[in-house]
Structure formats: C-alpha cells, structure tokens
Amino acid sequence: MEDGLTTIEEKANSEDEDHILLASFKSLDVEMNGAASDGCAKNTHVQLISTDIQTCSDKIDSAPGAVTNASSFEEQSPFCTLFIDRFSCRASLVTGGFLQCVSFLGSAFIKDINGLMPVLGVIGGIGSCMCGTPVPVVISYSFGKHRAKFVTISQVVIGISMFIGSPLAFALLDMYALRGTLLIMAGLGANICVFGMLCKPNEREKSLQRHEERSSRPNELKTKKFQSLLEMCKKFSFMTFLLSTFTWNFVLAIIMLQLPYFISETKTHKDISGVMIIFSISNLAGRILGVLIVFLQNINLQILHVISLAVLGAFVTAFPLYNHLVNSEYVFAAMCGLCTGLPNCLMVPISLQLAGVSRLSAAHGLISFACGVGIVIGPPIASICYKSFGTYNGSFLVAGIVALAGSAFGILTSVFETPKNAEGNILCN
C-alpha cells in the first residue's frame, strides 16, 4: 500500500432563549456537515439568518429548521457522486458554486421563512453538496501517494473557516442587516466557481472516466454508476464504517441542540457562549491532531476512530453522573469537540483505505449521506427523550449509548476490512 494509504413568555425569557439558540447555532456552524461536514459550511448561516427572522421563539420546534439544509445535503450526496463520475470534479464545483450564488442572491429578496426554505434549503443544499463532495476527491486525484495527508489538511482548513464563519456572520448581520449579508454570501458563492475552474481534471481523473466509458455502452453508463454505489453498500466493512459515522453525527446533533439548554438552567448566556467556544477550539484541535497522526503513518486510523468514539460515548453516557461538578460542562464540551473533530478528519483517509481512489467519490457520497442522516435524526430523538424523561439527562444517556455502539461498529470495520493493493483496490483471495 502507498504511504498515503497507510493504516490510515416574557421578554426576559425570550431574550434568554435567543442567546441560547444563537450560541447553539454558532456551535452547529463548526460541524453541520459534518460532518456533513465539508460542504455545509455556508449552509449553517441559513440557520443563523432564519433564527433572525423567526426570533427564535420555540426551543424544540426550531430543531427541524436547523437541519433543513443538512437533510438536503444528505439526500443529494449519492446524486453528486454520479455527477462527478459522469462529468468531473471541476464541473461539480462550478455548478455548486453557481447554485450557492443563486440561492443567496434569491434569498436576499425574500421576506418570509416559507420562501427561504426552498431557496436556501433546497437550492442552497444541493449547491453545498456539489461543492463539498468533490473536494476530497479532487485532492486525492492530484496528490498521488500523499493524498491522505493533503485530504486531512483540507479538513483542518475547513474547520478553521467554520470557526471564523460564525463571528463573521454576526458581524455582517450587524453592519449590513439580513439582505446585505445574503448579497455578500452570494458573492462568496460566486468565488467558488472561480476556484472550481482551477481544478482542471488531471490524467488520473481522465483515465478513470475513460475506463468507465470504454467498459460500458453509453446507455449502460448511468446504470453502472448506480451499481457501483450498490456494490459499496454490499461491502460489510464499509457498511459498518457508515453506521459508525452515522452514530457520532447523531450524538453531535443531540449535544449541540440540548447542551445550551441544559447549561441555561443554572448558568447565564455568557457561560453558554464560553462552553461553545471551548467546543469549537477542541474540535479544531481534534482535526489538527488527525493531520499529525496521518503524517506519522504508523498509527492505525481505524483503531483511532474506534477509540475516539469509545471515549466520546463514555463521557456522554456518564455526564448525568458528574454534571453537578464545578466547570464540568467545560470538560464535557472539550472532550466532545476533540472526539468529534478527530473522526471527522479521519473519514476520508479511512474511506481511501476501504474503497480505493477509483471509488472514492461514491464512498464519500455515501459517507456524507450517513452524516446527514445522523444530523437529521438526532434532534427529534432528543426531543422525544426530553419529553419522556422530563430532563436532559435522558437525551445524553441515549446519545452516549449510541456513541458506544458506533465504536463497536468501528471494531467490526477493522476486523472485516478486505486487503488492498497500493492503489487501494481490493485484492482477490
């Protein structure tokens, strides 16, 4: 295997709720994409803008609105992989940038949330997917045996951009109001088209496309792409990794939704902001740690993924037992940030291990799908748990158990991983 593919009511109450939700959405700006990760950086500003319109009036009912774009991103990810394989990463980036520009530009002239949902949620969500999915793919095509290193570096850059994105969004809203902010965002979306044009298909990408075209008749090519996705789903090791990825995104969504409300029961909105800042910093630290580990090349990335989710599960499950201690929420936020930033950074290198370069676009699309499903399902489950238990501890307990299950799925991935050659292609037994 190549070096890059190594074992890689009242006004006062209303104002408090506003502060809680804004802090919550600020923290969501770090991950939603995560996970979903990579293509959802701009989408989370939709949530900031929509809360400005809705005045953040309802705690739990705001959750579905907070993940509207994550749902669109998740649903479009498999389509985006087909688009990349049929055309190119450059075409996907330029098209996605154009859709992003159109969505923000159109939203600047819409006056109600019902109009924003299809424009920002649907058009913007598709655009984000088409911008985010090809990023690790084009990097993998371009950097040869060092592809895993540069992909993990890109995850850190994404983390930094998300970290500064929230204060930038607030500053723009203060200076230019909603319409001006949306127009500026449209300009930023247009710049994606410019940078996308720089991603000229190299010989590696062209050769893969030529191989696909030669091996299939024109009317069979689309069917073959879908079959490729289905083949990925049939691989047990890859499916367990997808399930593991789903679990930590599910946990992340619950934590980001309910941690601010839990803290608000005994703390002020300044404490909430402090906790979310700690989470953001530790999440970025986790991404940086992932880069250092990939550069070391002598640490099993899948084992590290398993350990991260095990630690996350342990801290979240036990949170009801120690949340009464002084500053426990800061320790909790720091560990959750670290243990979600690290697996986020390792997703693509592990995908390279499991699928190889030739199927990376399909693999990454499915992983984005798993991330989106976790983010979408998490908040409603958290709401159900809160109503059932009457306390936030029930939600954290469920989230912790799910994280531990994700660690178990990661172990299965390591056990059943199929041997591969230097290009990451599966070897015949």
mmCIF file of C-alpha atoms in Angstrom, residues 23-216:
data_model
loop_
_atom_site.group_PDB
_atom_site.id
_atom_site.type_symbol
_atom_site.label_atom_id
_atom_site.label_comp_id
_atom_site.label_asym_id
_atom_site.label_seq_id
_atom_site.Cartn_x
_atom_site.Cartn_y
_atom_site.Cartn_z
ATOM 1 C CA ALA A 23 -24.943 30.002 20.866
ATOM 2 C CA SER A 24 -26.289 26.637 19.786
ATOM 3 C CA PHE A 25 -26.340 27.618 16.109
ATOM 4 C CA LYS A 26 -22.859 29.078 16.439
ATOM 5 C CA SER A 27 -21.606 25.699 17.594
ATOM 6 C CA LEU A 28 -23.534 23.961 14.839
ATOM 7 C CA ASP A 29 -21.566 26.122 12.394
ATOM 8 C CA VAL A 30 -18.488 24.138 13.348
ATOM 9 C CA GLU A 31 -19.807 20.723 12.375
ATOM 10 C CA MET A 32 -23.034 20.591 10.446
ATOM 11 C CA ASN A 33 -21.750 18.687 7.697
ATOM 12 C CA GLY A 34 -20.110 17.175 9.362
ATOM 13 C CA ALA A 35 -19.765 16.423 9.129
ATOM 14 C CA ALA A 36 -21.863 16.797 6.909
ATOM 15 C CA SER A 37 -19.077 18.209 7.144
ATOM 16 C CA ASP A 38 -17.410 19.805 4.446
ATOM 17 C CA GLY A 39 -19.975 21.154 2.048
ATOM 18 C CA CYS A 40 -22.262 22.584 4.712
ATOM 19 C CA ALA A 41 -20.090 25.460 5.909
ATOM 20 C CA LYS A 42 -22.210 28.157 4.314
ATOM 21 C CA ASN A 43 -25.461 26.316 4.924
ATOM 22 C CA THR A 44 -25.335 26.796 8.665
ATOM 23 C CA HIS A 45 -25.610 30.544 8.089
ATOM 24 C CA VAL A 46 -29.123 29.777 6.878
ATOM 25 C CA GLN A 47 -29.921 28.746 10.405
ATOM 26 C CA LEU A 48 -28.464 31.985 11.791
ATOM 27 C CA ILE A 49 -30.488 34.000 9.299
ATOM 28 C CA SER A 50 -33.690 32.031 9.804
ATOM 29 C CA THR A 51 -33.489 32.492 13.570
ATOM 30 C CA ASP A 52 -33.215 36.233 12.972
ATOM 31 C CA ILE A 53 -36.483 36.063 11.015
ATOM 32 C CA GLN A 54 -38.305 33.722 13.392
ATOM 33 C CA THR A 55 -36.959 35.477 16.527
ATOM 34 C CA CYS A 56 -36.032 32.073 17.950
ATOM 35 C CA SER A 57 -39.450 31.676 19.552
ATOM 36 C CA ASP A 58 -39.538 27.965 20.188
ATOM 37 C CA LYS A 59 -36.886 25.662 21.618
ATOM 38 C CA ILE A 60 -37.593 22.200 20.359
ATOM 39 C CA ASP A 61 -39.664 23.080 17.308
ATOM 40 C CA SER A 62 -36.720 25.066 15.924
ATOM 41 C CA ALA A 63 -34.688 21.880 15.565
ATOM 42 C CA PRO A 64 -36.164 20.708 12.247
ATOM 43 C CA GLY A 65 -35.489 24.115 10.751
ATOM 44 C CA ALA A 66 -31.938 23.926 11.972
ATOM 45 C CA VAL A 67 -31.258 20.834 9.904
ATOM 46 C CA THR A 68 -33.219 21.603 6.739
ATOM 47 C CA ASN A 69 -30.073 22.046 4.687
ATOM 48 C CA ALA A 70 -28.405 19.040 6.289
ATOM 49 C CA SER A 71 -31.344 16.983 5.053
ATOM 50 C CA SER A 72 -30.990 18.386 1.530
ATOM 51 C CA PHE A 73 -27.236 17.752 1.623
ATOM 52 C CA GLU A 74 -27.758 14.200 2.804
ATOM 53 C CA GLU A 75 -30.374 13.390 0.177
ATOM 54 C CA GLN A 76 -28.312 14.784 -2.739
ATOM 55 C CA SER A 77 -24.917 13.218 -1.847
ATOM 56 C CA PRO A 78 -25.371 9.987 -3.919
ATOM 57 C CA PHE A 79 -26.572 12.093 -6.871
ATOM 58 C CA CYS A 80 -23.453 14.246 -6.597
ATOM 59 C CA THR A 81 -21.152 11.231 -6.843
ATOM 60 C CA LEU A 82 -22.844 10.253 -10.110
ATOM 61 C CA PHE A 83 -22.439 13.806 -11.388
ATOM 62 C CA ILE A 84 -18.720 13.782 -10.536
ATOM 63 C CA ASP A 85 -18.140 10.433 -12.216
ATOM 64 C CA ARG A 86 -20.071 11.446 -15.326
ATOM 65 C CA PHE A 87 -18.536 14.898 -15.753
ATOM 66 C CA SER A 88 -15.728 15.984 -13.397
ATOM 67 C CA CYS A 89 -14.917 17.465 -10.017
ATOM 68 C CA ARG A 90 -14.455 20.828 -11.738
ATOM 69 C CA ALA A 91 -17.969 20.698 -13.205
ATOM 70 C CA SER A 92 -19.429 19.806 -9.815
ATOM 71 C CA LEU A 93 -17.623 22.666 -8.048
ATOM 72 C CA VAL A 94 -18.604 25.265 -10.659
ATOM 73 C CA THR A 95 -22.224 24.112 -10.735
ATOM 74 C CA GLY A 96 -22.388 24.022 -6.940
ATOM 75 C CA GLY A 97 -20.900 27.496 -6.660
ATOM 76 C CA PHE A 98 -23.443 28.824 -9.134
ATOM 77 C CA LEU A 99 -26.319 27.271 -7.183
ATOM 78 C CA GLN A 100 -24.944 28.709 -3.945
ATOM 79 C CA CYS A 101 -24.769 32.149 -5.513
ATOM 80 C CA VAL A 102 -28.294 31.896 -6.880
ATOM 81 C CA SER A 103 -29.706 30.661 -3.564
ATOM 82 C CA PHE A 104 -28.224 33.519 -1.518
ATOM 83 C CA LEU A 105 -28.997 36.109 -4.168
ATOM 84 C CA GLY A 106 -32.607 34.997 -4.439
ATOM 85 C CA SER A 107 -32.999 34.856 -0.673
ATOM 86 C CA ALA A 108 -31.955 38.490 -0.354
ATOM 87 C CA PHE A 109 -35.295 39.486 -1.882
ATOM 88 C CA ILE A 110 -37.493 37.010 0.004
ATOM 89 C CA LYS A 111 -39.349 38.382 3.003
ATOM 90 C CA ASP A 112 -40.563 35.295 4.885
ATOM 91 C CA ILE A 113 -39.194 31.996 6.124
ATOM 92 C CA ASN A 114 -41.516 29.955 3.881
ATOM 93 C CA GLY A 115 -39.787 31.455 0.870
ATOM 94 C CA LEU A 116 -36.319 30.940 2.315
ATOM 95 C CA MET A 117 -36.801 27.237 2.931
ATOM 96 C CA PRO A 118 -36.975 26.095 -0.717
ATOM 97 C CA VAL A 119 -34.419 28.623 -1.979
ATOM 98 C CA LEU A 120 -31.782 28.363 0.740
ATOM 99 C CA GLY A 121 -32.751 24.913 1.975
ATOM 100 C CA VAL A 122 -33.174 23.082 -1.330
ATOM 101 C CA ILE A 123 -31.179 25.016 -3.934
ATOM 102 C CA GLY A 124 -28.531 26.001 -1.403
ATOM 103 C CA GLY A 125 -28.397 22.469 -0.012
ATOM 104 C CA ILE A 126 -27.837 20.934 -3.439
ATOM 105 C CA GLY A 127 -25.205 23.578 -4.174
ATOM 106 C CA SER A 128 -23.375 22.839 -0.934
ATOM 107 C CA CYS A 129 -23.388 19.129 -1.686
ATOM 108 C CA MET A 130 -21.954 19.709 -5.149
ATOM 109 C CA CYS A 131 -19.253 21.946 -3.658
ATOM 110 C CA GLY A 132 -18.390 19.755 -0.679
ATOM 111 C CA THR A 133 -18.351 16.238 -2.083
ATOM 112 C CA PRO A 134 -15.708 16.767 -4.829
ATOM 113 C CA VAL A 135 -13.185 18.466 -2.505
ATOM 114 C CA PRO A 136 -11.552 15.305 -1.073
ATOM 115 C CA VAL A 137 -11.942 13.585 -4.439
ATOM 116 C CA VAL A 138 -10.058 16.215 -6.445
ATOM 117 C CA ILE A 139 -7.349 16.343 -3.766
ATOM 118 C CA SER A 140 -6.964 12.571 -3.919
ATOM 119 C CA TYR A 141 -6.630 12.697 -7.706
ATOM 120 C CA SER A 142 -3.988 15.412 -7.533
ATOM 121 C CA PHE A 143 -1.509 14.427 -4.829
ATOM 122 C CA GLY A 144 -0.654 10.813 -5.560
ATOM 123 C CA LYS A 145 0.821 8.883 -2.678
ATOM 124 C CA HIS A 146 0.468 11.899 -0.366
ATOM 125 C CA ARG A 147 -3.273 12.175 -0.961
ATOM 126 C CA ALA A 148 -4.271 11.127 2.567
ATOM 127 C CA LYS A 149 -2.053 13.810 4.100
ATOM 128 C CA PHE A 150 -3.428 16.617 1.982
ATOM 129 C CA VAL A 151 -7.021 15.487 2.462
ATOM 130 C CA THR A 152 -6.625 15.671 6.243
ATOM 131 C CA ILE A 153 -5.017 19.113 5.914
ATOM 132 C CA SER A 154 -8.082 20.242 3.959
ATOM 133 C CA GLN A 155 -10.251 19.144 6.878
ATOM 134 C CA VAL A 156 -8.302 21.445 9.180
ATOM 135 C CA VAL A 157 -8.691 24.341 6.760
ATOM 136 C CA ILE A 158 -12.422 23.663 6.658
ATOM 137 C CA GLY A 159 -12.510 23.636 10.453
ATOM 138 C CA ILE A 160 -10.741 26.985 10.608
ATOM 139 C CA SER A 161 -13.105 28.529 8.070
ATOM 140 C CA MET A 162 -16.115 27.278 10.003
ATOM 141 C CA PHE A 163 -14.630 28.575 13.244
ATOM 142 C CA ILE A 164 -14.322 32.114 11.895
ATOM 143 C CA GLY A 165 -17.564 31.860 9.909
ATOM 144 C CA SER A 166 -19.904 32.434 12.855
ATOM 145 C CA PRO A 167 -18.403 35.693 14.152
ATOM 146 C CA LEU A 168 -18.137 36.870 10.550
ATOM 147 C CA ALA A 169 -21.843 36.145 10.010
ATOM 148 C CA PHE A 170 -22.804 38.048 13.166
ATOM 149 C CA ALA A 171 -20.609 40.977 12.161
ATOM 150 C CA LEU A 172 -22.135 41.102 8.697
ATOM 151 C CA LEU A 173 -25.641 40.987 10.138
ATOM 152 C CA ASP A 174 -24.790 43.882 12.460
ATOM 153 C CA MET A 175 -23.275 46.013 9.702
ATOM 154 C CA TYR A 176 -25.395 45.175 6.654
ATOM 155 C CA ALA A 177 -28.562 43.568 8.044
ATOM 156 C CA LEU A 178 -30.085 40.438 6.556
ATOM 157 C CA ARG A 179 -30.314 41.481 2.908
ATOM 158 C CA GLY A 180 -26.787 42.854 2.769
ATOM 159 C CA THR A 181 -25.408 39.720 4.422
ATOM 160 C CA LEU A 182 -27.137 37.495 1.882
ATOM 161 C CA LEU A 183 -25.775 39.549 -1.010
ATOM 162 C CA ILE A 184 -22.242 39.224 0.384
ATOM 163 C CA MET A 185 -22.765 35.475 0.784
ATOM 164 C CA ALA A 186 -23.869 35.315 -2.849
ATOM 165 C CA GLY A 187 -20.579 36.943 -3.840
ATOM 166 C CA LEU A 188 -18.652 34.383 -1.796
ATOM 167 C CA GLY A 189 -20.614 31.612 -3.523
ATOM 168 C CA ALA A 190 -19.671 33.029 -6.907
ATOM 169 C CA ASN A 191 -15.999 32.782 -5.920
ATOM 170 C CA ILE A 192 -16.437 29.024 -5.609
ATOM 171 C CA CYS A 193 -16.973 28.961 -9.374
ATOM 172 C CA VAL A 194 -13.649 30.744 -9.860
ATOM 173 C CA PHE A 195 -11.715 28.338 -7.677
ATOM 174 C CA GLY A 196 -13.576 25.413 -9.217
ATOM 175 C CA MET A 197 -12.268 26.400 -12.646
ATOM 176 C CA LEU A 198 -8.739 25.984 -11.290
ATOM 177 C CA CYS A 199 -9.431 22.298 -10.550
ATOM 178 C CA LYS A 200 -8.583 21.102 -14.042
ATOM 179 C CA PRO A 201 -9.077 17.333 -14.413
ATOM 180 C CA ASN A 202 -5.685 15.649 -14.312
ATOM 181 C CA GLU A 203 -4.649 12.456 -16.034
ATOM 182 C CA ARG A 204 -5.738 10.303 -13.095
ATOM 183 C CA GLU A 205 -9.298 11.621 -13.228
ATOM 184 C CA LYS A 206 -9.432 11.483 -17.029
ATOM 185 C CA SER A 207 -8.149 7.919 -17.144
ATOM 186 C CA LEU A 208 -10.803 6.748 -14.687
ATOM 187 C CA GLN A 209 -13.521 8.384 -16.780
ATOM 188 C CA ARG A 210 -12.150 6.869 -19.997
ATOM 189 C CA HIS A 211 -12.053 3.455 -18.360
ATOM 190 C CA GLU A 212 -15.686 3.766 -17.292
ATOM 191 C CA GLU A 213 -16.763 4.897 -20.762
ATOM 192 C CA ARG A 214 -14.869 2.108 -22.530
ATOM 193 C CA SER A 215 -16.189 -0.572 -20.224
ATOM 194 C CA SER A 216 -19.853 0.367 -20.754
#
